[in-house]
Short mmCIF file of C-alpha atoms in Angstrom, two decimals:
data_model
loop_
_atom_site.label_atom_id
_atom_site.label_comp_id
_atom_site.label_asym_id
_atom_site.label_seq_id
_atom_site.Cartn_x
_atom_site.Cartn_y
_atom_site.Cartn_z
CA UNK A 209 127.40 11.54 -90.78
CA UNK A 210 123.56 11.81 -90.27
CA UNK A 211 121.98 8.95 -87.92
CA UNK A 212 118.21 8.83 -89.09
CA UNK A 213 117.38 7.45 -85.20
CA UNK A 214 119.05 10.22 -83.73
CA UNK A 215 117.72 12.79 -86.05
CA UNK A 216 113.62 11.15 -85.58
CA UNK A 217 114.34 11.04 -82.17
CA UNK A 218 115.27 14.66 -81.60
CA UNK A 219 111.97 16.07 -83.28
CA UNK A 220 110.49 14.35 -79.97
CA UNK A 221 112.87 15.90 -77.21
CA UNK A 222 111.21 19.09 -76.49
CA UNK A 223 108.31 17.38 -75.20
CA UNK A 224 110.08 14.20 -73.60
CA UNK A 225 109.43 12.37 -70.50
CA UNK A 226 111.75 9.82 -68.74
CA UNK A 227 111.71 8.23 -65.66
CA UNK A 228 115.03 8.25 -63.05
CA UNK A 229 115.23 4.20 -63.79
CA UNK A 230 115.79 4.86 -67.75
CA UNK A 231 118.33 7.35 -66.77
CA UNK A 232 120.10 4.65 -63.86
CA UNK A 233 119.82 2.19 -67.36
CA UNK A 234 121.59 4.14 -69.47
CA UNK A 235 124.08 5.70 -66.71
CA UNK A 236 124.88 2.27 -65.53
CA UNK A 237 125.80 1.09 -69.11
CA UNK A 238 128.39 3.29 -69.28
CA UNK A 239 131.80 2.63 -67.94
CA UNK A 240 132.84 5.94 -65.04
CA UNK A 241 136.70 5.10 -66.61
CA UNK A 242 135.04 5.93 -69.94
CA UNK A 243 133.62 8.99 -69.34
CA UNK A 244 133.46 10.40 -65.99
CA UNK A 245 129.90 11.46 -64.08
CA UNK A 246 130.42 15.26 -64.66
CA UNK A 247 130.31 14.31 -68.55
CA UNK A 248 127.04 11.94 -68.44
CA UNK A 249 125.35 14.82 -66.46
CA UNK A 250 126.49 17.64 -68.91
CA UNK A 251 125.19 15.34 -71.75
CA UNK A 252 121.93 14.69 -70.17
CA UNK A 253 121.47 18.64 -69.32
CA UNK A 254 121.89 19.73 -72.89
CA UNK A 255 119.54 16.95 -73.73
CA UNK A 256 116.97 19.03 -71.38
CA UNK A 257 114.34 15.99 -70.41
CA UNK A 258 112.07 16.45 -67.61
CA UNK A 259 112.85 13.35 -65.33
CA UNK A 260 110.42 11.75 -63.29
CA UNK A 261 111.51 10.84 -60.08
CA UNK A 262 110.81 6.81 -59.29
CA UNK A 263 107.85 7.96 -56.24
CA UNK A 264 105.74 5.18 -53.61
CA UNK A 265 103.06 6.06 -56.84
CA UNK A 266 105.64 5.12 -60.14
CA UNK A 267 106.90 2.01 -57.86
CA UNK A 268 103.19 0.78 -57.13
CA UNK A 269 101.85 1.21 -61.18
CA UNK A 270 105.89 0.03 -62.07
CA UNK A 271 104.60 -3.49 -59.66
CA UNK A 272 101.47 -3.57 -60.67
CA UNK A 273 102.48 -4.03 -64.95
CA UNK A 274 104.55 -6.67 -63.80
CA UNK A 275 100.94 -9.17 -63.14
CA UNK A 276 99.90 -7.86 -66.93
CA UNK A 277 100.58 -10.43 -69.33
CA UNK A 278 102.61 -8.22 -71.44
CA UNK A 279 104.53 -6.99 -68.16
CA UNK A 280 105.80 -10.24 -67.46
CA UNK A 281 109.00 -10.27 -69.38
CA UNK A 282 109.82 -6.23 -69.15
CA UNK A 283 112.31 -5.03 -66.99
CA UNK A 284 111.89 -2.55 -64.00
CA UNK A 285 113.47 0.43 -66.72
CA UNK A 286 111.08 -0.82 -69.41
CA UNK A 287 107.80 -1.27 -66.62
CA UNK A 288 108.66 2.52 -65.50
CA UNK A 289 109.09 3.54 -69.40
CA UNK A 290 105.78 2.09 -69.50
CA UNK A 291 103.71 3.61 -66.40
CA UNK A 292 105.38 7.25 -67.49
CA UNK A 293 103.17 6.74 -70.99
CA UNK A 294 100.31 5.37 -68.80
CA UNK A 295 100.43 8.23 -66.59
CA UNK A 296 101.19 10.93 -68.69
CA UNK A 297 99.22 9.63 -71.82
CA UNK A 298 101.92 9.89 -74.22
CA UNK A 299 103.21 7.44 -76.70
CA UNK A 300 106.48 5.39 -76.30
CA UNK A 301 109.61 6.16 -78.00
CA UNK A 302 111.86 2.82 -78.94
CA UNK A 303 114.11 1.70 -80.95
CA UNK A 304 112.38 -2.12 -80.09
CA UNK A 305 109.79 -3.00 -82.81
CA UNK A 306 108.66 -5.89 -80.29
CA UNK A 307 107.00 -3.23 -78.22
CA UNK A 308 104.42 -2.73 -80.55
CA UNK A 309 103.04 -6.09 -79.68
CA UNK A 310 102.64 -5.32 -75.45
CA UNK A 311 98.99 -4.25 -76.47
CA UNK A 312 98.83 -1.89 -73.71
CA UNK A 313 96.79 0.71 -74.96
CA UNK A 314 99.53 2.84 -74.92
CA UNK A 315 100.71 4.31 -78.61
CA UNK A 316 103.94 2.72 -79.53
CA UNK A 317 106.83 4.44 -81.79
CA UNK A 318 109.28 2.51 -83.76
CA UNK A 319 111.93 5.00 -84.64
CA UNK A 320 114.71 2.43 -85.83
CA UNK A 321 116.06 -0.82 -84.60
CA UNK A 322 118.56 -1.22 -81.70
CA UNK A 323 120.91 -4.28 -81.40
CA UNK A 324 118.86 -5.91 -78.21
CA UNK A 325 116.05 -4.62 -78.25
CA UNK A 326 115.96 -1.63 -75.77
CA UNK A 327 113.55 0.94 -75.49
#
């Protein structure tokens, strides 16, 4: 069965970014009596995305989108999602079409639509 979010996303992987707090997100979602640590890190490997460790740098520019109106209501995963693009000049990959009203400055891409809006 294809998965049109899956597939757009994976035209995007050999370039991708993420920080250590998207990675915590997604780790921490997932039940250890589900599927055991060795498993989440073999899937990550394969995936083969450079992770950016969260450094005194990421956690000051993380703090500091928190005071910009469109910071306000992100989460610490979302606020680091954010200062990678920031940083790195790269667009955002979501599955949240309410990202593409933060008006950050940052490009925003809209690759499908996720049940609660995560990025």
């Amino acid at each position: 069965m294809n998965d049109p979010i899956k597939d757009k996303a994976a035209c995007y992987l050999p370039k991708a970014v993420t920080s250590a707090a998207s990675v915590e997100e997604v780790f921490s979602s997932i039940s250890p009596k589900l599927i055991p640590a060795e498993a989440k890190y073999a899937a990550l490997k394969q995936l083969n995305l450079q992770i950016i460790p969260l450094s005194l740098r990421y956690a000051d520019m993380i703090g500091s989108l928190r005071h910009q109106p469109y910071g306000q209501n992100l989460s610490l995963e979302q606020r680091a999602t954010l200062a990678l693009a920031i940083d790195y000049n790269i667009p955002v990959l979501t599955t949240n079409p309410q990202w593409q009203k933060l008006n950050t400055g940052v490009p925003i891409l809209v690759i499908g639509h996720a049940q609660e809006g995560r990025a």
